[in-house]
mmCIF file with all atom_site columns, C-alpha atoms and ligand atoms in Angstrom:
data_model
loop_
_atom_site.group_PDB
_atom_site.id
_atom_site.type_symbol
_atom_site.label_atom_id
_atom_site.label_alt_id
_atom_site.label_comp_id
_atom_site.label_asym_id
_atom_site.label_entity_id
_atom_site.label_seq_id
_atom_site.pdbx_PDB_ins_code
_atom_site.Cartn_x
_atom_site.Cartn_y
_atom_site.Cartn_z
_atom_site.occupancy
_atom_site.B_iso_or_equiv
_atom_site.pdbx_formal_charge
_atom_site.auth_seq_id
_atom_site.auth_comp_id
_atom_site.auth_asym_id
_atom_site.auth_atom_id
_atom_site.pdbx_PDB_model_num
ATOM   1   C CA  . MET A 1 1   ? 15.117  -19.839 -3.655  1.00 62.00 ? 1   MET A CA  1
ATOM   2   C CA  . THR A 1 2   ? 12.051  -18.840 -1.627  1.00 66.00 ? 2   THR A CA  1
ATOM   3   C CA  . SER A 1 3   ? 8.932   -18.242 -3.655  1.00 76.00 ? 3   SER A CA  1
ATOM   4   C CA  . PHE A 1 4   ? 6.062   -16.389 -2.036  1.00 84.00 ? 4   PHE A CA  1
ATOM   5   C CA  . PRO A 1 5   ? 2.487   -17.551 -2.520  1.00 93.00 ? 5   PRO A CA  1
ATOM   6   C CA  . LYS A 1 6   ? 0.594   -15.453 -5.045  1.00 97.00 ? 6   LYS A CA  1
ATOM   7   C CA  . THR A 1 7   ? -1.769  -12.812 -3.751  1.00 98.00 ? 7   THR A CA  1
ATOM   8   C CA  . LEU A 1 8   ? -5.488  -13.054 -4.487  1.00 98.00 ? 8   LEU A CA  1
ATOM   9   C CA  . PHE A 1 9   ? -5.146  -10.338 -7.122  1.00 98.00 ? 9   PHE A CA  1
ATOM   10  C CA  . GLU A 1 10  ? -2.166  -12.038 -8.797  1.00 98.00 ? 10  GLU A CA  1
ATOM   11  C CA  . ARG A 1 11  ? -4.284  -15.180 -9.077  1.00 98.00 ? 11  ARG A CA  1
ATOM   12  C CA  . ILE A 1 12  ? -7.107  -13.146 -10.648 1.00 98.00 ? 12  ILE A CA  1
ATOM   13  C CA  . ALA A 1 13  ? -4.640  -11.502 -13.068 1.00 98.00 ? 13  ALA A CA  1
ATOM   14  C CA  . ASP A 1 14  ? -3.355  -14.986 -13.994 1.00 98.00 ? 14  ASP A CA  1
ATOM   15  C CA  . ARG A 1 15  ? -6.939  -16.200 -14.573 1.00 98.00 ? 15  ARG A CA  1
ATOM   16  C CA  . GLU A 1 16  ? -6.703  -18.764 -11.781 1.00 98.00 ? 16  GLU A CA  1
ATOM   17  C CA  . ILE A 1 17  ? -9.690  -17.140 -10.046 1.00 98.00 ? 17  ILE A CA  1
ATOM   18  C CA  . PRO A 1 18  ? -12.557 -15.665 -12.081 1.00 98.00 ? 18  PRO A CA  1
ATOM   19  C CA  . ALA A 1 19  ? -13.445 -11.992 -11.918 1.00 98.00 ? 19  ALA A CA  1
ATOM   20  C CA  . ASP A 1 20  ? -15.364 -9.460  -13.963 1.00 98.00 ? 20  ASP A CA  1
ATOM   21  C CA  . MET A 1 21  ? -12.412 -7.913  -15.818 1.00 98.00 ? 21  MET A CA  1
ATOM   22  C CA  . LEU A 1 22  ? -13.110 -4.435  -17.217 1.00 98.00 ? 22  LEU A CA  1
ATOM   23  C CA  . PHE A 1 23  ? -9.654  -3.660  -18.593 1.00 98.00 ? 23  PHE A CA  1
ATOM   24  C CA  . GLU A 1 24  ? -6.093  -4.945  -18.584 1.00 98.00 ? 24  GLU A CA  1
ATOM   25  C CA  . ASP A 1 25  ? -2.738  -3.982  -19.968 1.00 98.00 ? 25  ASP A CA  1
ATOM   26  C CA  . ASP A 1 26  ? 0.870   -4.901  -19.296 1.00 98.00 ? 26  ASP A CA  1
ATOM   27  C CA  . GLN A 1 27  ? 0.929   -2.960  -16.002 1.00 98.00 ? 27  GLN A CA  1
ATOM   28  C CA  . CYS A 1 28  ? -2.473  -3.433  -14.406 1.00 98.00 ? 28  CYS A CA  1
ATOM   29  C CA  . ILE A 1 29  ? -5.876  -5.083  -14.357 1.00 99.00 ? 29  ILE A CA  1
ATOM   30  C CA  . VAL A 1 30  ? -9.271  -3.561  -13.550 1.00 99.00 ? 30  VAL A CA  1
ATOM   31  C CA  . ILE A 1 31  ? -11.996 -5.719  -11.996 1.00 99.00 ? 31  ILE A CA  1
ATOM   32  C CA  . ARG A 1 32  ? -15.419 -5.097  -10.529 1.00 98.00 ? 32  ARG A CA  1
ATOM   33  C CA  . ASP A 1 33  ? -15.421 -5.359  -6.754  1.00 98.00 ? 33  ASP A CA  1
ATOM   34  C CA  . ILE A 1 34  ? -17.147 -8.572  -5.634  1.00 98.00 ? 34  ILE A CA  1
ATOM   35  C CA  . ASN A 1 35  ? -18.836 -6.697  -2.762  1.00 98.00 ? 35  ASN A CA  1
ATOM   36  C CA  . PRO A 1 36  ? -19.706 -3.314  -4.305  1.00 98.00 ? 36  PRO A CA  1
ATOM   37  C CA  . GLN A 1 37  ? -20.168 -0.322  -2.001  1.00 97.00 ? 37  GLN A CA  1
ATOM   38  C CA  . ALA A 1 38  ? -21.712 1.839   -4.738  1.00 98.00 ? 38  ALA A CA  1
ATOM   39  C CA  . PRO A 1 39  ? -23.608 1.215   -8.012  1.00 98.00 ? 39  PRO A CA  1
ATOM   40  C CA  . VAL A 1 40  ? -20.211 1.266   -9.742  1.00 98.00 ? 40  VAL A CA  1
ATOM   41  C CA  . HIS A 1 41  ? -17.237 -0.053  -7.765  1.00 98.00 ? 41  HIS A CA  1
ATOM   42  C CA  . PHE A 1 42  ? -14.107 -1.294  -9.461  1.00 99.00 ? 42  PHE A CA  1
ATOM   43  C CA  . LEU A 1 43  ? -10.495 -1.890  -8.455  1.00 99.00 ? 43  LEU A CA  1
ATOM   44  C CA  . VAL A 1 44  ? -7.414  -0.820  -10.400 1.00 99.00 ? 44  VAL A CA  1
ATOM   45  C CA  . ILE A 1 45  ? -4.648  -3.272  -9.495  1.00 99.00 ? 45  ILE A CA  1
ATOM   46  C CA  . PRO A 1 46  ? -1.028  -3.267  -10.610 1.00 98.00 ? 46  PRO A CA  1
ATOM   47  C CA  . ARG A 1 47  ? 0.309   -6.631  -11.749 1.00 98.00 ? 47  ARG A CA  1
ATOM   48  C CA  . LYS A 1 48  ? 3.275   -5.967  -9.466  1.00 98.00 ? 48  LYS A CA  1
ATOM   49  C CA  . PRO A 1 49  ? 2.250   -7.285  -6.013  1.00 98.00 ? 49  PRO A CA  1
ATOM   50  C CA  . ILE A 1 50  ? 3.173   -4.253  -3.903  1.00 98.00 ? 50  ILE A CA  1
ATOM   51  C CA  . PRO A 1 51  ? 1.553   -4.942  -0.503  1.00 98.00 ? 51  PRO A CA  1
ATOM   52  C CA  . SER A 1 52  ? 0.391   -1.394  0.316   1.00 98.00 ? 52  SER A CA  1
ATOM   53  C CA  . LEU A 1 53  ? 1.046   2.327   -0.105  1.00 98.00 ? 53  LEU A CA  1
ATOM   54  C CA  . ASP A 1 54  ? 3.613   2.019   2.681   1.00 98.00 ? 54  ASP A CA  1
ATOM   55  C CA  . ASP A 1 55  ? 5.685   -0.300  0.477   1.00 98.00 ? 55  ASP A CA  1
ATOM   56  C CA  . LEU A 1 56  ? 5.982   2.014   -2.514  1.00 98.00 ? 56  LEU A CA  1
ATOM   57  C CA  . SER A 1 57  ? 9.418   2.967   -3.739  1.00 98.00 ? 57  SER A CA  1
ATOM   58  C CA  . ILE A 1 58  ? 10.619  5.598   -6.175  1.00 98.00 ? 58  ILE A CA  1
ATOM   59  C CA  . ASP A 1 59  ? 10.605  2.882   -8.873  1.00 98.00 ? 59  ASP A CA  1
ATOM   60  C CA  . ASP A 1 60  ? 6.812   2.740   -8.591  1.00 98.00 ? 60  ASP A CA  1
ATOM   61  C CA  . GLN A 1 61  ? 6.236   6.415   -9.341  1.00 98.00 ? 61  GLN A CA  1
ATOM   62  C CA  . SER A 1 62  ? 5.224   6.037   -12.960 1.00 98.00 ? 62  SER A CA  1
ATOM   63  C CA  . LEU A 1 63  ? 3.201   2.879   -12.275 1.00 98.00 ? 63  LEU A CA  1
ATOM   64  C CA  . MET A 1 64  ? 1.122   4.754   -9.698  1.00 98.00 ? 64  MET A CA  1
ATOM   65  C CA  . GLY A 1 65  ? 0.429   7.553   -12.159 1.00 98.00 ? 65  GLY A CA  1
ATOM   66  C CA  . HIS A 1 66  ? -0.610  4.946   -14.703 1.00 98.00 ? 66  HIS A CA  1
ATOM   67  C CA  . LEU A 1 67  ? -3.181  3.514   -12.277 1.00 98.00 ? 67  LEU A CA  1
ATOM   68  C CA  . PHE A 1 68  ? -4.887  6.905   -12.038 1.00 98.00 ? 68  PHE A CA  1
ATOM   69  C CA  . LEU A 1 69  ? -4.932  7.405   -15.801 1.00 98.00 ? 69  LEU A CA  1
ATOM   70  C CA  . VAL A 1 70  ? -6.519  3.964   -16.225 1.00 98.00 ? 70  VAL A CA  1
ATOM   71  C CA  . ALA A 1 71  ? -9.008  4.759   -13.419 1.00 98.00 ? 71  ALA A CA  1
ATOM   72  C CA  . LYS A 1 72  ? -10.075 7.901   -15.272 1.00 98.00 ? 72  LYS A CA  1
ATOM   73  C CA  . GLU A 1 73  ? -10.585 6.049   -18.567 1.00 98.00 ? 73  GLU A CA  1
ATOM   74  C CA  . VAL A 1 74  ? -12.579 3.210   -16.995 1.00 98.00 ? 74  VAL A CA  1
ATOM   75  C CA  . ALA A 1 75  ? -14.671 5.676   -14.943 1.00 98.00 ? 75  ALA A CA  1
ATOM   76  C CA  . ALA A 1 76  ? -15.616 7.432   -18.191 1.00 98.00 ? 76  ALA A CA  1
ATOM   77  C CA  . ALA A 1 77  ? -16.406 4.091   -19.869 1.00 98.00 ? 77  ALA A CA  1
ATOM   78  C CA  . GLU A 1 78  ? -18.625 3.230   -16.867 1.00 98.00 ? 78  GLU A CA  1
ATOM   79  C CA  . GLY A 1 79  ? -20.550 6.482   -17.321 1.00 98.00 ? 79  GLY A CA  1
ATOM   80  C CA  . LEU A 1 80  ? -19.368 8.238   -14.151 1.00 98.00 ? 80  LEU A CA  1
ATOM   81  C CA  . SER A 1 81  ? -19.721 11.714  -15.643 1.00 97.00 ? 81  SER A CA  1
ATOM   82  C CA  . GLY A 1 82  ? -21.048 13.093  -12.349 1.00 96.00 ? 82  GLY A CA  1
ATOM   83  C CA  . GLY A 1 83  ? -17.872 12.228  -10.458 1.00 98.00 ? 83  GLY A CA  1
ATOM   84  C CA  . TYR A 1 84  ? -16.475 9.414   -8.403  1.00 98.00 ? 84  TYR A CA  1
ATOM   85  C CA  . ARG A 1 85  ? -14.413 8.628   -5.307  1.00 98.00 ? 85  ARG A CA  1
ATOM   86  C CA  . THR A 1 86  ? -10.927 7.092   -5.405  1.00 98.00 ? 86  THR A CA  1
ATOM   87  C CA  . VAL A 1 87  ? -9.532  5.330   -2.328  1.00 98.00 ? 87  VAL A CA  1
ATOM   88  C CA  . PHE A 1 88  ? -6.402  3.454   -1.317  1.00 98.00 ? 88  PHE A CA  1
ATOM   89  C CA  . ASN A 1 89  ? -6.949  1.719   2.002   1.00 98.00 ? 89  ASN A CA  1
ATOM   90  C CA  . CYS A 1 90  ? -3.583  1.350   3.712   1.00 98.00 ? 90  CYS A CA  1
ATOM   91  C CA  . GLY A 1 91  ? -3.071  -0.868  6.724   1.00 96.00 ? 91  GLY A CA  1
ATOM   92  C CA  . ARG A 1 92  ? -5.130  -2.063  9.645   1.00 96.00 ? 92  ARG A CA  1
ATOM   93  C CA  . ASP A 1 93  ? -6.779  1.187   10.676  1.00 96.00 ? 93  ASP A CA  1
ATOM   94  C CA  . ALA A 1 94  ? -8.073  1.738   7.141   1.00 97.00 ? 94  ALA A CA  1
ATOM   95  C CA  . PHE A 1 95  ? -9.371  -1.865  6.955   1.00 96.00 ? 95  PHE A CA  1
ATOM   96  C CA  . GLN A 1 96  ? -7.129  -2.909  4.093   1.00 98.00 ? 96  GLN A CA  1
ATOM   97  C CA  . THR A 1 97  ? -8.075  -6.574  3.667   1.00 98.00 ? 97  THR A CA  1
ATOM   98  C CA  . VAL A 1 98  ? -6.079  -7.628  0.573   1.00 98.00 ? 98  VAL A CA  1
ATOM   99  C CA  . PRO A 1 99  ? -2.307  -7.063  0.920   1.00 98.00 ? 99  PRO A CA  1
ATOM   100 C CA  . HIS A 1 100 ? -1.782  -6.213  -2.744  1.00 98.00 ? 100 HIS A CA  1
ATOM   101 C CA  . ILE A 1 101 ? -2.127  -2.498  -3.440  1.00 98.00 ? 101 ILE A CA  1
ATOM   102 C CA  . HIS A 1 102 ? -5.322  -1.492  -5.280  1.00 98.00 ? 102 HIS A CA  1
ATOM   103 C CA  . LEU A 1 103 ? -7.170  1.686   -6.096  1.00 98.00 ? 103 LEU A CA  1
ATOM   104 C CA  . HIS A 1 104 ? -10.911 1.614   -5.363  1.00 98.00 ? 104 HIS A CA  1
ATOM   105 C CA  . VAL A 1 105 ? -13.093 3.663   -7.721  1.00 98.00 ? 105 VAL A CA  1
ATOM   106 C CA  . LEU A 1 106 ? -16.661 4.194   -6.526  1.00 98.00 ? 106 LEU A CA  1
ATOM   107 C CA  . GLY A 1 107 ? -19.443 6.083   -8.236  1.00 98.00 ? 107 GLY A CA  1
ATOM   108 C CA  . GLY A 1 108 ? -23.039 6.183   -9.385  1.00 98.00 ? 108 GLY A CA  1
ATOM   109 C CA  . ARG A 1 109 ? -24.288 7.751   -6.153  1.00 97.00 ? 109 ARG A CA  1
ATOM   110 C CA  . LYS A 1 110 ? -23.478 10.777  -4.027  1.00 96.00 ? 110 LYS A CA  1
ATOM   111 C CA  . MET A 1 111 ? -20.582 10.070  -1.668  1.00 96.00 ? 111 MET A CA  1
ATOM   112 C CA  . GLY A 1 112 ? -20.627 11.113  1.990   1.00 95.00 ? 112 GLY A CA  1
ATOM   113 C CA  . TRP A 1 113 ? -17.895 13.182  3.615   1.00 96.00 ? 113 TRP A CA  1
ATOM   114 C CA  . PRO A 1 114 ? -16.133 12.581  5.923   1.00 94.00 ? 114 PRO A CA  1
ATOM   115 C CA  . PRO A 1 115 ? -15.799 8.943   4.872   1.00 91.00 ? 115 PRO A CA  1
ATOM   116 C CA  . GLY A 1 116 ? -16.461 6.323   7.558   1.00 82.00 ? 116 GLY A CA  1
HETATM 117 P P1  . AMP B 2 .   ? -9.431  -3.473  0.817   1.00 86.33 ? 1   AMP B P1  1
HETATM 118 O O1  . AMP B 2 .   ? -10.335 -3.781  1.985   1.00 86.33 ? 1   AMP B O1  1
HETATM 119 O O2  . AMP B 2 .   ? -9.178  -2.016  0.589   1.00 86.33 ? 1   AMP B O2  1
HETATM 120 O O3  . AMP B 2 .   ? -8.184  -4.305  0.882   1.00 86.33 ? 1   AMP B O3  1
HETATM 121 O O4  . AMP B 2 .   ? -10.252 -3.919  -0.475  1.00 86.33 ? 1   AMP B O4  1
HETATM 122 C C1  . AMP B 2 .   ? -10.282 -5.218  -0.947  1.00 86.33 ? 1   AMP B C1  1
HETATM 123 C C2  . AMP B 2 .   ? -11.476 -5.294  -1.859  1.00 86.33 ? 1   AMP B C2  1
HETATM 124 O O5  . AMP B 2 .   ? -11.353 -6.468  -2.649  1.00 86.33 ? 1   AMP B O5  1
HETATM 125 C C3  . AMP B 2 .   ? -12.809 -5.367  -1.137  1.00 86.33 ? 1   AMP B C3  1
HETATM 126 O O6  . AMP B 2 .   ? -13.622 -4.275  -1.526  1.00 86.33 ? 1   AMP B O6  1
HETATM 127 C C4  . AMP B 2 .   ? -13.381 -6.711  -1.569  1.00 86.33 ? 1   AMP B C4  1
HETATM 128 O O7  . AMP B 2 .   ? -14.779 -6.688  -1.745  1.00 86.33 ? 1   AMP B O7  1
HETATM 129 C C5  . AMP B 2 .   ? -12.649 -6.958  -2.877  1.00 86.33 ? 1   AMP B C5  1
HETATM 130 N N1  . AMP B 2 .   ? -12.524 -8.343  -3.244  1.00 86.33 ? 1   AMP B N1  1
HETATM 131 C C6  . AMP B 2 .   ? -12.132 -9.385  -2.441  1.00 86.33 ? 1   AMP B C6  1
HETATM 132 N N2  . AMP B 2 .   ? -12.121 -10.521 -3.149  1.00 86.33 ? 1   AMP B N2  1
HETATM 133 C C7  . AMP B 2 .   ? -12.484 -10.202 -4.412  1.00 86.33 ? 1   AMP B C7  1
HETATM 134 C C8  . AMP B 2 .   ? -12.649 -10.967 -5.616  1.00 86.33 ? 1   AMP B C8  1
HETATM 135 N N3  . AMP B 2 .   ? -12.443 -12.292 -5.638  1.00 86.33 ? 1   AMP B N3  1
HETATM 136 N N4  . AMP B 2 .   ? -13.046 -10.307 -6.738  1.00 86.33 ? 1   AMP B N4  1
HETATM 137 C C9  . AMP B 2 .   ? -13.263 -8.983  -6.704  1.00 86.33 ? 1   AMP B C9  1
HETATM 138 N N5  . AMP B 2 .   ? -13.122 -8.211  -5.613  1.00 86.33 ? 1   AMP B N5  1
HETATM 139 C C10 . AMP B 2 .   ? -12.736 -8.814  -4.477  1.00 86.33 ? 1   AMP B C10 1
#
């Protein structure tokens, strides 16, 4: 049987690589981004290693909703009462660098629009 190498985020979830873990449950982990683009920048990552938004299936519908509910709770715990930006980078043109789907949550400063 072929076994695929773990993604970076699976290795973090399995505690093989250290990270600043803000929250975890049976479906996802939340870590601070190692290269923050805002005063608060964390990633909500499903344990299931879905490569990108393009790889979602109908089975992932409730998981994706869960990620947003967790994002909202952690944003509140991080004091982002003034608002925050949520981003899924998908694919080359969006500069997705880790092929394991993750929701960026950025806050603590005013965000520009349009995004770069
Ligand atoms: P993306 O470019 O959308 O795929 O986002 C990947 C994000 O993962 C980037 O913002 C990186 O800074 C972040 N990142 C990469 N390695 C780590 C790590 N070891 N711990 C926390 N965040 C990481």
